[in-house]
Coordinates of C-alpha atoms in Angstrom, one line a residue:
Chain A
X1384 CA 7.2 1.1 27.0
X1385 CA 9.2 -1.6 28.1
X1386 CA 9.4 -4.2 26.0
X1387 CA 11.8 -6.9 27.6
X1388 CA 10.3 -10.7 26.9
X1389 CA 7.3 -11.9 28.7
X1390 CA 7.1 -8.7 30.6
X1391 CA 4.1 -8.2 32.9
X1392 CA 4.5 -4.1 31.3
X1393 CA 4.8 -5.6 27.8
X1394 CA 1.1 -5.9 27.9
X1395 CA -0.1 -3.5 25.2
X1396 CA -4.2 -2.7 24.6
X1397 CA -3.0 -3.2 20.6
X1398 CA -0.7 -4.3 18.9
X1399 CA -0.5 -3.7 14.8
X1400 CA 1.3 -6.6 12.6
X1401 CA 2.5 -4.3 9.6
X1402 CA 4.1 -0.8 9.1
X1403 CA 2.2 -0.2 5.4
X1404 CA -0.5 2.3 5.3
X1405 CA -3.3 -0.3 6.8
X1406 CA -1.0 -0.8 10.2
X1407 CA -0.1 2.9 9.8
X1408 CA -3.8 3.9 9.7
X1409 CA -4.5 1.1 12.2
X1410 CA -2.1 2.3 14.7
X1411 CA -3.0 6.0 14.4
X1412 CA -7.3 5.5 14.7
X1413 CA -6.1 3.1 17.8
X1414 CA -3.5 5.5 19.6
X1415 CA -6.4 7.9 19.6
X1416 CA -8.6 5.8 22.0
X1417 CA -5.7 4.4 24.2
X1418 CA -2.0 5.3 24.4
X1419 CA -0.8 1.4 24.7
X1420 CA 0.1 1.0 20.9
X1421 CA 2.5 -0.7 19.3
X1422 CA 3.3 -1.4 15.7
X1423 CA 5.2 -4.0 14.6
X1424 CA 7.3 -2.8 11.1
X1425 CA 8.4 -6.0 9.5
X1426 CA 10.4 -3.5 6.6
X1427 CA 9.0 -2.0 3.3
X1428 CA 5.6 -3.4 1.8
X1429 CA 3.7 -2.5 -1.1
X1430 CA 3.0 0.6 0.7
X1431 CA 6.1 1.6 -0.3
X1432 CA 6.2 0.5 -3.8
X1433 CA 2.9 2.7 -4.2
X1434 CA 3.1 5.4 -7.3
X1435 CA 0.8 8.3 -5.5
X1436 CA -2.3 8.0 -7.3
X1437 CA -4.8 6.6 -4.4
X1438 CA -7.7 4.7 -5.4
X1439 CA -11.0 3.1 -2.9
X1440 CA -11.4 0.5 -5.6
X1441 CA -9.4 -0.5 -9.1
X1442 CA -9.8 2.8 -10.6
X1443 CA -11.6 1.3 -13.5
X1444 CA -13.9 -0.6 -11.3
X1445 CA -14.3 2.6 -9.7
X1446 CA -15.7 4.6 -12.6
X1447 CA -18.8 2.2 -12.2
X1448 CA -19.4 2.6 -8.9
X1449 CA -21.0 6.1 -6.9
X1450 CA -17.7 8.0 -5.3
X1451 CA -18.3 7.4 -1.8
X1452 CA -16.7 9.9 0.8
X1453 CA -14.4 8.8 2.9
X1454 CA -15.2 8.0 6.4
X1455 CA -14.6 10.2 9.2
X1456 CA -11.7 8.3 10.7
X1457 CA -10.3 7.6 7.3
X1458 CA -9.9 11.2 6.5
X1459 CA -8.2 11.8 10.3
X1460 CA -5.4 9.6 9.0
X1461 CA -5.4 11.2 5.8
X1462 CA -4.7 14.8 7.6
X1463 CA -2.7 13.2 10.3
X1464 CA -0.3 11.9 7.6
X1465 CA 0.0 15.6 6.1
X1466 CA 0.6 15.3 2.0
X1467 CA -2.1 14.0 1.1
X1468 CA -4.8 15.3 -1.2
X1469 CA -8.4 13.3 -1.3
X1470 CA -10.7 15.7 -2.5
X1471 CA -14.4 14.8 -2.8
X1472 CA -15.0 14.7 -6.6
X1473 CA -11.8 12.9 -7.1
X1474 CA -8.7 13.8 -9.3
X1475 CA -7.0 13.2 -12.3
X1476 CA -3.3 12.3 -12.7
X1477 CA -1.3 11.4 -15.6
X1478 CA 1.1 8.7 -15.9
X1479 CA 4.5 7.7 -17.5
X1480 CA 2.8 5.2 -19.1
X1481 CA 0.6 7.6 -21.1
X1482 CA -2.5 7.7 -19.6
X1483 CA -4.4 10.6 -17.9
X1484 CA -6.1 8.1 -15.3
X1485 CA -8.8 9.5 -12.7
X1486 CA -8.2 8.8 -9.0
X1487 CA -9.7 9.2 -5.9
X1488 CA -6.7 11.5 -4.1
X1489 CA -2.9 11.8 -4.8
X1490 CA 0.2 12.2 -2.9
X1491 CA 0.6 16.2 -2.7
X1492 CA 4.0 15.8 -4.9
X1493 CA 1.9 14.6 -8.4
X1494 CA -0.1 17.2 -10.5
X1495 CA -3.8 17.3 -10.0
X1496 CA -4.9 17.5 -13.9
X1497 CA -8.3 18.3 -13.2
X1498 CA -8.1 21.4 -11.4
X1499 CA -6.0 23.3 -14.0
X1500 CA -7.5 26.1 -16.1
X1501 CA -7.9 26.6 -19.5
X1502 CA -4.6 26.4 -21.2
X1503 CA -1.7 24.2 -21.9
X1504 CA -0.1 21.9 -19.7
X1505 CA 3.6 21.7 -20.0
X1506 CA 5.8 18.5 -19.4
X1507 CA 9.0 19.3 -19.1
X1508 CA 11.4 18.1 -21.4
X1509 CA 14.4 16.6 -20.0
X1510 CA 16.4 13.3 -19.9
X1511 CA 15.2 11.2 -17.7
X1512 CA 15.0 7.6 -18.1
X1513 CA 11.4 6.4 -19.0
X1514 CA 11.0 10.0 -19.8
X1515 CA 10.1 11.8 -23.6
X1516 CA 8.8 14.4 -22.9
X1517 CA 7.0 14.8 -26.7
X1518 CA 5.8 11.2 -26.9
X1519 CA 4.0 11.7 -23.1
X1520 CA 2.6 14.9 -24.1
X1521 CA 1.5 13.0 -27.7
X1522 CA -0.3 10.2 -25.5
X1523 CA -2.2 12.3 -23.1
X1524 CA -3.8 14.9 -25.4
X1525 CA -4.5 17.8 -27.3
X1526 CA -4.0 20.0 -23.7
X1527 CA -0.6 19.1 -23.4
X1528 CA 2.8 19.9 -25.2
X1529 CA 6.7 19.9 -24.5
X1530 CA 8.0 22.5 -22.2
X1531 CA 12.1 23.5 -22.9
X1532 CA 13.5 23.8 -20.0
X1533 CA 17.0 22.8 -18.3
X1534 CA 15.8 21.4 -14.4
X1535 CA 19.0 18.7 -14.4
X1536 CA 21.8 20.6 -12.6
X1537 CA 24.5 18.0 -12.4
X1538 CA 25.4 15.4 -15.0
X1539 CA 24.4 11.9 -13.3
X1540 CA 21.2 13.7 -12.9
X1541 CA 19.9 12.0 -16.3
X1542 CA 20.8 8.4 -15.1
X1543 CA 20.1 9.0 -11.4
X1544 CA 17.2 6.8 -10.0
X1545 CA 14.0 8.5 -9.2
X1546 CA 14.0 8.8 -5.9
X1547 CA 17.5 9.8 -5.5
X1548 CA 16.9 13.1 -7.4
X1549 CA 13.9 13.6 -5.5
X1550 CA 15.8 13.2 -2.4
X1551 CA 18.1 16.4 -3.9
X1552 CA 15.1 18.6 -4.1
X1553 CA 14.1 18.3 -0.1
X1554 CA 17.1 21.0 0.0
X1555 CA 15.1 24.3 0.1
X1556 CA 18.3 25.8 -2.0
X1557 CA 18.1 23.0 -4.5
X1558 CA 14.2 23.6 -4.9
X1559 CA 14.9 27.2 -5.2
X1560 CA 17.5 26.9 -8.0
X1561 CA 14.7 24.6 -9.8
X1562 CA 11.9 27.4 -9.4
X1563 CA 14.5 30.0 -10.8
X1564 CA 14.9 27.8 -14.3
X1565 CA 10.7 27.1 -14.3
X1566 CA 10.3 30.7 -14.3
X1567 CA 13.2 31.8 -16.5
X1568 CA 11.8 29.2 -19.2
X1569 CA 8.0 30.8 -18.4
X1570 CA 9.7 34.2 -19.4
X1571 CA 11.2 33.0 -22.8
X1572 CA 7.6 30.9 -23.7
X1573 CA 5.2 32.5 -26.0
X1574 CA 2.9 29.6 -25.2
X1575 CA 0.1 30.4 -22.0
X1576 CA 0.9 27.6 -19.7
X1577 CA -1.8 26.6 -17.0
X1578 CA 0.7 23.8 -14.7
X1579 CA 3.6 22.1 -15.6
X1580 CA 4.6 18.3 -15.1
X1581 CA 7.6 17.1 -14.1
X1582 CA 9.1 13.4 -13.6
X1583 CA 8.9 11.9 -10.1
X1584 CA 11.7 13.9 -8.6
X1585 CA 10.1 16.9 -6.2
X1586 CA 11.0 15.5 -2.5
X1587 CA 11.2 12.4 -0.3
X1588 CA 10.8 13.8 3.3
X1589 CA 7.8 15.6 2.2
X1590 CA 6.0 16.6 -1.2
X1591 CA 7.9 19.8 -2.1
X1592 CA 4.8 20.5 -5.1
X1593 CA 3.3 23.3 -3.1
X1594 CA 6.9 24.7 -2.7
X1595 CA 7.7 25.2 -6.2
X1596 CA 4.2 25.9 -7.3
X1597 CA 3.7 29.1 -5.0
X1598 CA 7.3 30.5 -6.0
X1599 CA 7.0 29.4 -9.6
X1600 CA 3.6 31.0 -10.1
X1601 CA 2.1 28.0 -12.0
X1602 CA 0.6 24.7 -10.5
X1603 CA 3.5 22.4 -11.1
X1604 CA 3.8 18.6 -9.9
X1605 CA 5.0 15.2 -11.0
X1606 CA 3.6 12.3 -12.7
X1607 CA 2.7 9.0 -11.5
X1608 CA 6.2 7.2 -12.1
X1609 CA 7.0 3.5 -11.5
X1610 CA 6.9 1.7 -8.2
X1611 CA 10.0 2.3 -6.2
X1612 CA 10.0 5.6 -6.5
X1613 CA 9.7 8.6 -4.2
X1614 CA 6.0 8.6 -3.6
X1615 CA 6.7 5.0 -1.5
X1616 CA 9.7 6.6 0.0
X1617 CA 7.3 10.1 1.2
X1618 CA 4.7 7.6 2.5
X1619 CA 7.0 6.0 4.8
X1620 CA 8.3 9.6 6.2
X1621 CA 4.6 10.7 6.2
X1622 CA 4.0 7.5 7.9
X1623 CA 7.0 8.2 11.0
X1624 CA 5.6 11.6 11.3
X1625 CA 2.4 10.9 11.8
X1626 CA 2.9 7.9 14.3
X1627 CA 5.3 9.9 16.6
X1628 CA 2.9 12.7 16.9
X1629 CA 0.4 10.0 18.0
X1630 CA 2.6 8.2 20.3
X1631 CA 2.4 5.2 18.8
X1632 CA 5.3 3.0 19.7
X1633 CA 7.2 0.9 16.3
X1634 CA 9.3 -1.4 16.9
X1635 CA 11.5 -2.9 14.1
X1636 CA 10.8 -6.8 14.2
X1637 CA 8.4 -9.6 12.0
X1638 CA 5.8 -10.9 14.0
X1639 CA 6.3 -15.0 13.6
X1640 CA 3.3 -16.1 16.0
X1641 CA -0.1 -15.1 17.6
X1642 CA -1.4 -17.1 19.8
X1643 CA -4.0 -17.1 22.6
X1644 CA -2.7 -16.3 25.6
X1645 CA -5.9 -16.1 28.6
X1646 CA -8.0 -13.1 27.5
X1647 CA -5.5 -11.7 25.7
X1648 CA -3.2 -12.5 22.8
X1649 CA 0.9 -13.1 23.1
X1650 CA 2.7 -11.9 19.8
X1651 CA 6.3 -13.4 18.8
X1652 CA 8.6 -11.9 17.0
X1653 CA 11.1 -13.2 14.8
X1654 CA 13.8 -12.3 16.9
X1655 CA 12.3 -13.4 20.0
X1656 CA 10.2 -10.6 21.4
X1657 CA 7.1 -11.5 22.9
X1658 CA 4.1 -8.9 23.4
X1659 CA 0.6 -9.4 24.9
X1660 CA -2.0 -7.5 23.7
X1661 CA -5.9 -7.1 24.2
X1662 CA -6.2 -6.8 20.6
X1663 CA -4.1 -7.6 17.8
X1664 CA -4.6 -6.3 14.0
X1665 CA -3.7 -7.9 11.2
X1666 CA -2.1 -5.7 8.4
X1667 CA 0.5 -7.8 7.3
X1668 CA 0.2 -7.1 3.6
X1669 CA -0.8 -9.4 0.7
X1670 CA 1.3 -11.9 -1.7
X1671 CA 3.2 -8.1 -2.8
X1672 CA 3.8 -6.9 1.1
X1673 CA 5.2 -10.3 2.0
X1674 CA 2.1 -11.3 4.2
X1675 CA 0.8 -14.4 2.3
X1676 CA 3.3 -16.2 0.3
X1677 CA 2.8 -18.9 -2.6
X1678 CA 3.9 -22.2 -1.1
X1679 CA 3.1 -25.1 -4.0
X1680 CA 3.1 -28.6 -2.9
X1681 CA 6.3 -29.9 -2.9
X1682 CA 4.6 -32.7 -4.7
X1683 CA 4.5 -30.8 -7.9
X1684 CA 7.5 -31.6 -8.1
X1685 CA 7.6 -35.1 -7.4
X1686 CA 6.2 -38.2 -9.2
X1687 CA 4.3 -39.4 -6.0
X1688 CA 0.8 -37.6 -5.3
X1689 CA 0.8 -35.5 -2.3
X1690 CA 0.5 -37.6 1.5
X1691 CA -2.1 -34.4 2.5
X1692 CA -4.0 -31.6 0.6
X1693 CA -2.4 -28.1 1.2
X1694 CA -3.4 -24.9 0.3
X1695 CA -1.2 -23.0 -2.3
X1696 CA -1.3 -19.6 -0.4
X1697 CA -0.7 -19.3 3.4
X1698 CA -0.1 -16.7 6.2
X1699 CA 3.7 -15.7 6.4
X1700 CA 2.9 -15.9 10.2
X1701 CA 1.2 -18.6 12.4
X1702 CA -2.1 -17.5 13.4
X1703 CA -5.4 -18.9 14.4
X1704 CA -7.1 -17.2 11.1
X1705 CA -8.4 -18.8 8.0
X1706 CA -7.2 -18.0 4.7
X1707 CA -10.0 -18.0 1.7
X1708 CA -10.9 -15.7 -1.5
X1709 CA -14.0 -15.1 -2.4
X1710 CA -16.1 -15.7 0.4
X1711 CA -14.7 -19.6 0.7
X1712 CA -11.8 -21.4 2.6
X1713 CA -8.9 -22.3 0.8
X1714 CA -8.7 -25.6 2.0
X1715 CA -10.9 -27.1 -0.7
X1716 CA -9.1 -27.4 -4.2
X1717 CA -10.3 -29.8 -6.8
X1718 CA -6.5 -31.9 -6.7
X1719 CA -4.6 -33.0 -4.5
X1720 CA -1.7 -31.2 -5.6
X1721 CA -3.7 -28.2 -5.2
X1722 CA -5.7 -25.4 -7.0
X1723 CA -5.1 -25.6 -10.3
X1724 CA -2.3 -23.1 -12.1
X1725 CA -5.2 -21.5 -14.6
X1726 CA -7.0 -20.5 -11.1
X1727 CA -3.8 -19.1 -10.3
X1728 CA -2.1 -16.6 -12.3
X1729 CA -2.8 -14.5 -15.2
X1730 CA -3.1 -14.8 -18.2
X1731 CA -5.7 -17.9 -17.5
X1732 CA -7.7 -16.1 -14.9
X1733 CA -8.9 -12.2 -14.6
X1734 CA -9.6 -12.4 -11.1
X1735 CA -6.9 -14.7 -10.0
X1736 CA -6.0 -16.2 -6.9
X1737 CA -3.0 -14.2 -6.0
X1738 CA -5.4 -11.3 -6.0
X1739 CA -8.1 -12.3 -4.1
X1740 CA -6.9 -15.0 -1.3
X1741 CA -6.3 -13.2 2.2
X1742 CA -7.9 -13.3 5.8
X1743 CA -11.5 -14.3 6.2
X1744 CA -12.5 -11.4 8.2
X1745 CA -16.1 -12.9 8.5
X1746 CA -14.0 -15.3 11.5
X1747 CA -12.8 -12.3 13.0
X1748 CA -15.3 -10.1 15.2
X1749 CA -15.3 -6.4 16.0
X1750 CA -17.1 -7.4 19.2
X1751 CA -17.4 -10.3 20.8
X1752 CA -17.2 -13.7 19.3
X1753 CA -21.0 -16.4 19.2
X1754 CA -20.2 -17.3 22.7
X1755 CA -19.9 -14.4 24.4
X1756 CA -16.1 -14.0 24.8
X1757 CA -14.6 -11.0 23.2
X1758 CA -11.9 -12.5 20.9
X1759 CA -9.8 -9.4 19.6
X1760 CA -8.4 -10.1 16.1
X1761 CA -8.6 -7.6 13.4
X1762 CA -7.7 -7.0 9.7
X1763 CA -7.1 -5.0 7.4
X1764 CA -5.5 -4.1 3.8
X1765 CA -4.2 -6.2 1.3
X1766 CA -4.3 -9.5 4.1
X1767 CA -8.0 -8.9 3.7
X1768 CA -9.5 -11.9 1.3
X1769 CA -11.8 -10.1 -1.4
X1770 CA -10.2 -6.9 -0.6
X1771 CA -9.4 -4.3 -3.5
X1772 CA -5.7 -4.1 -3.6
X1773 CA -5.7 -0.5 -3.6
X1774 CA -4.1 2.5 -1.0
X1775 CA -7.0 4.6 0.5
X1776 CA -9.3 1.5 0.6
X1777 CA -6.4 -0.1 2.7
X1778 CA -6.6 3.4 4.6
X1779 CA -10.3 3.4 5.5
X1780 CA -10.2 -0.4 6.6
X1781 CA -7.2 0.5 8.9
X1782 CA -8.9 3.4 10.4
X1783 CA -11.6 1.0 11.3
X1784 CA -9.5 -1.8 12.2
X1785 CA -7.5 0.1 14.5
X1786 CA -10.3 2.2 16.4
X1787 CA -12.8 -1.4 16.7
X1788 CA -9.2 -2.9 18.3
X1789 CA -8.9 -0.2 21.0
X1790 CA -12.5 0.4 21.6
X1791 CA -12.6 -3.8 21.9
X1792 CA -9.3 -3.6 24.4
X1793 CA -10.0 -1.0 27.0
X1794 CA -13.3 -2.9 27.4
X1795 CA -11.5 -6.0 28.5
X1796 CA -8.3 -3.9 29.7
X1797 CA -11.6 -2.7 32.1
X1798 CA -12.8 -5.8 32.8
X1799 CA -9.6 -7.6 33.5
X1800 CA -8.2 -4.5 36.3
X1801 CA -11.3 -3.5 37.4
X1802 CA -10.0 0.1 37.0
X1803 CA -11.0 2.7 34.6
X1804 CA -8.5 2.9 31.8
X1805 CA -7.0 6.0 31.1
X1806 CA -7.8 7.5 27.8
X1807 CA -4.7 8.4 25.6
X1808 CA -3.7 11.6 24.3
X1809 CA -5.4 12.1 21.4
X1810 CA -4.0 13.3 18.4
X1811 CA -4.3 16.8 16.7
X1812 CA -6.1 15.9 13.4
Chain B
X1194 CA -9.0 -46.8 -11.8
X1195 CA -10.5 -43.2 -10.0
X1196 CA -7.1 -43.0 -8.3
X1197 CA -5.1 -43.7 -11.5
X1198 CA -7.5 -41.0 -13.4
X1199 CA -6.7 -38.8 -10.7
X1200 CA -2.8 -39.5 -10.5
X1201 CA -2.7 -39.0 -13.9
X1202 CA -4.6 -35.3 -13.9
X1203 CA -2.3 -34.3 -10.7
X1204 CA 0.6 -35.0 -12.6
X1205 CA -0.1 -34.1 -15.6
X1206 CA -0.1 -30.3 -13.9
X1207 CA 2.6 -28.0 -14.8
X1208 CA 4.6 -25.9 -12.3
X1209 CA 3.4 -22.7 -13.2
X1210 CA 4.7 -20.4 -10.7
X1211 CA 6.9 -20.2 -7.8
X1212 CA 6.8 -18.2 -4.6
X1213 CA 8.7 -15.1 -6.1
X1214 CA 7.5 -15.2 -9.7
X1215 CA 3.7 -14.8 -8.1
X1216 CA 4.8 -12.1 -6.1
X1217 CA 6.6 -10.7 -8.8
X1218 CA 3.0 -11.1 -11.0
X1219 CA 0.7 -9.5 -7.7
X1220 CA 3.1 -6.4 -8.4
X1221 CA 3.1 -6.0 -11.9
X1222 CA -0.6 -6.6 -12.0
X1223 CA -0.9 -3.8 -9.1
X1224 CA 1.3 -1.7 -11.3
X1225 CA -0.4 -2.2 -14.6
X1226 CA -3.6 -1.8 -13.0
X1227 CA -2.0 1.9 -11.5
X1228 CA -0.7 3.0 -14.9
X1229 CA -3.4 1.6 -17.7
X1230 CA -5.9 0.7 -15.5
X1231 CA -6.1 -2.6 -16.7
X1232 CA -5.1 -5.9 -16.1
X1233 CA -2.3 -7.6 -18.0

């Protein structure tokens, strides 16, 4: 696709703001209807922070709520992205912070507590940092228990980060000589293990679980680590995969400004780029991905009250959208230096502002606008005011997002030649 | 006297965060939450 300024070809049916798994999702539901895609990757999110236990809802919230399966679209992207597991009764994961938490699906690397057998799980005793292997099997239960074995091959393996050792075991020959020391350890043990769990460390370019599972002999898989670890880092090769075998085009810029341009919308970049589009999504992220930033009044600051009321959180890009949390504008605090800090952040408020505040998608149509005139702006994931900040609800909305923003452009991409739009090549899911 | 009451409130309001220390508290809260399953 050519995508030189201004362009009469740089006209795409859609173009995605945001590279995190709502834009992903968004741009792989919309290159199935059309082949004039483009995703705009602004750099890593919290997509890429995420630990690989993948929840609709807050998984607390969740446990009071009927599981709900996952849409049709929404579990396209899931295959299409390949290393994912949803399954429909859920999962259950443990974590290095001691819990064994339930969850809706898991990145393929992590261990799947719930579908072991009877028997003992083993976690693997090793130095890694964050990692004791007799207090974690002491926190999540009677089931569980220390497992000797030497997996650290080379000396800065113990102080290595995460997702750097991780990165050693996408080498088939590395995986291999891990499998060999599993099994050799099975041998000596007098104990009958049912799965083994390990620290973040099996992959980055894919989940290499299944791997060492099948030529181990034993389920085996990792716990959910910290954020900035390799479960963000196989997302974001999941993520490339999946978008090149939909022929999605991702080009490596911010957006800075959408604006109305005729019947269709002009997208700026920050280095200058401009794209039209029939329909643009919004999948930007929240406060964590960079999308909406805290901006306090300068005023705070000042002795001298504030010339204007402005609203604490804004849109990192300009956008004719309105920001608001639960169900209201921002544009209403009760001062005019602004909402006050206890609304704000924890530990005042449970359900704080920094949570909640995103895009009104109430002002933003999957159709056609009150007068008639198809409009063509979309959102999804965390940029979404009210939204659960959480990775396969983020997913479902994108799937919809992204399918509504094709379906909405070819109509008007119809409308405006005249011609019958050709239909893009759909994906293998 | 409703201005001074309400120049006096809107200073009287502490700084409580700043762009990166709320994005620093939307990922610890997303991080507790994915750990304990709890907020902080």
């Amino acid at each position: 696709m050519n995508l030189s300024p201004s362009s009469e070809r740089s006209t795409a049916h859609v173009v995605v703001i945001g590279s995190g798994i709502a834009g992903a999702a968004a741009s792989i539901a919309a290159a199935t209807v059309t082949p004039s895609v483009v995703m705009l990757d602004g750099g890593s999110g919290a997509s890429t922070l995420a630990t690989g236990a993948i929840d609709r809802v807050f998984w607390k919230d969740s446990q009071e709520e009927p599981a709900k399966a996952l849409s049709e679209g929404a579990q396209a992207i899931v295959a299409a992205l390949e290393g994912y597991v949803v399954p429909v009764l859920g999962c259950a994961v443990v974590t290095m912070a001691g819990m064994v938490r339930r969850a809706d699906g898991h990145d393929a690397a992590l261990l799947d507590v719930s579908a072991l057998g009877a028997g003992r799980v083993g976690v693997v005793d090793c130095h890694r940092p964050g990692w004791n292997a007799r207090e974690l099997a002491r926190a999540w239960g009677e089931g569980y228990a220390p497992f000797e074995s030497s997996l650290l091959r080379h000396t800065d393996e113990s102080l290595l980060p995460d997702a750097d050792l991780a990165a050693r075991h996408d080498d088939a020959g590395r995986l291999g000589w891990l499998a060999e020391r599993l099994r050799e350890a099975l041998a000596r043990a007098r104990t009958r293990w049912t799965g083994i769990v390990l620290p973040p460390m099996l992959g980055v370019e894919r989940p290499r679980a299944q791997a060492l599972s099948q030529s181990v002999g034993l389920p085996c898989g990792e716990a959910v680590g910290s954020p900035g670890g390799p479960a963000g880092l196989r997302f974001e090769s999941a993520r490339d995969r999946a978008l090149s075998s939909a022929r999605a085009v991702t080009v490596r810029a911010r957006a800075s400004a959408v604006e109305r341009y005729g019947e269709t919308w002009r997208v700026t970049t920050e280095d200058g780029l401009v794209l039209q589009a029939y329909s643009v999504v919004f999948a930007t992220g929240g406060l964590i991905g960079g999308g909406i930033a805290y901006a306090p009044s300068e005023a705070l600051l000042a002795t001298a009250l504030p010339p204007h009321v402005k609203p604490p959180l804004q849109l990192t890009l300009s956008a004719p959208v309105r920001l608001g949390a639960r169900g209201r504008l921002l544009e209403a605090p009760g001062s005019l230096c602004g909402f006050a800090p206890e609304a704000l952040a924890r530990p005042f408020a449970r359900d704080s502002l920094v949570e909640a505040a995103g895009i009104l998608a109430e002002g933003l149509e999957s159709g056609q606008s009150r007068d008639g005139r198809p409009r063509g702006l979309f959102a999804a994931g965390d940029v979404v005011a009210d939204a659960a900040r959480a990775w396969l609800g983020a997913l479902s909305q994108g799937a919809q997002a992204g399918a509504d923003a094709a379906q909405s452009a070819l109509s008007r991409a119809t409308v405006a030649s005249g011609a019958k739009p050709a239909i893009g090549p759909a994906i293998r899911l | 006297m409703a201005l001074e009451f309400l120049e006096q409130q809107a200073r009287s309001r502490v700084v409580a965060l700043g762009p990166e220390q709320a994005r620093q508290e939307a990922l610890l809260a997303a991080h507790v939450r994915s750990s304990l399953g709890s907020a902080p």
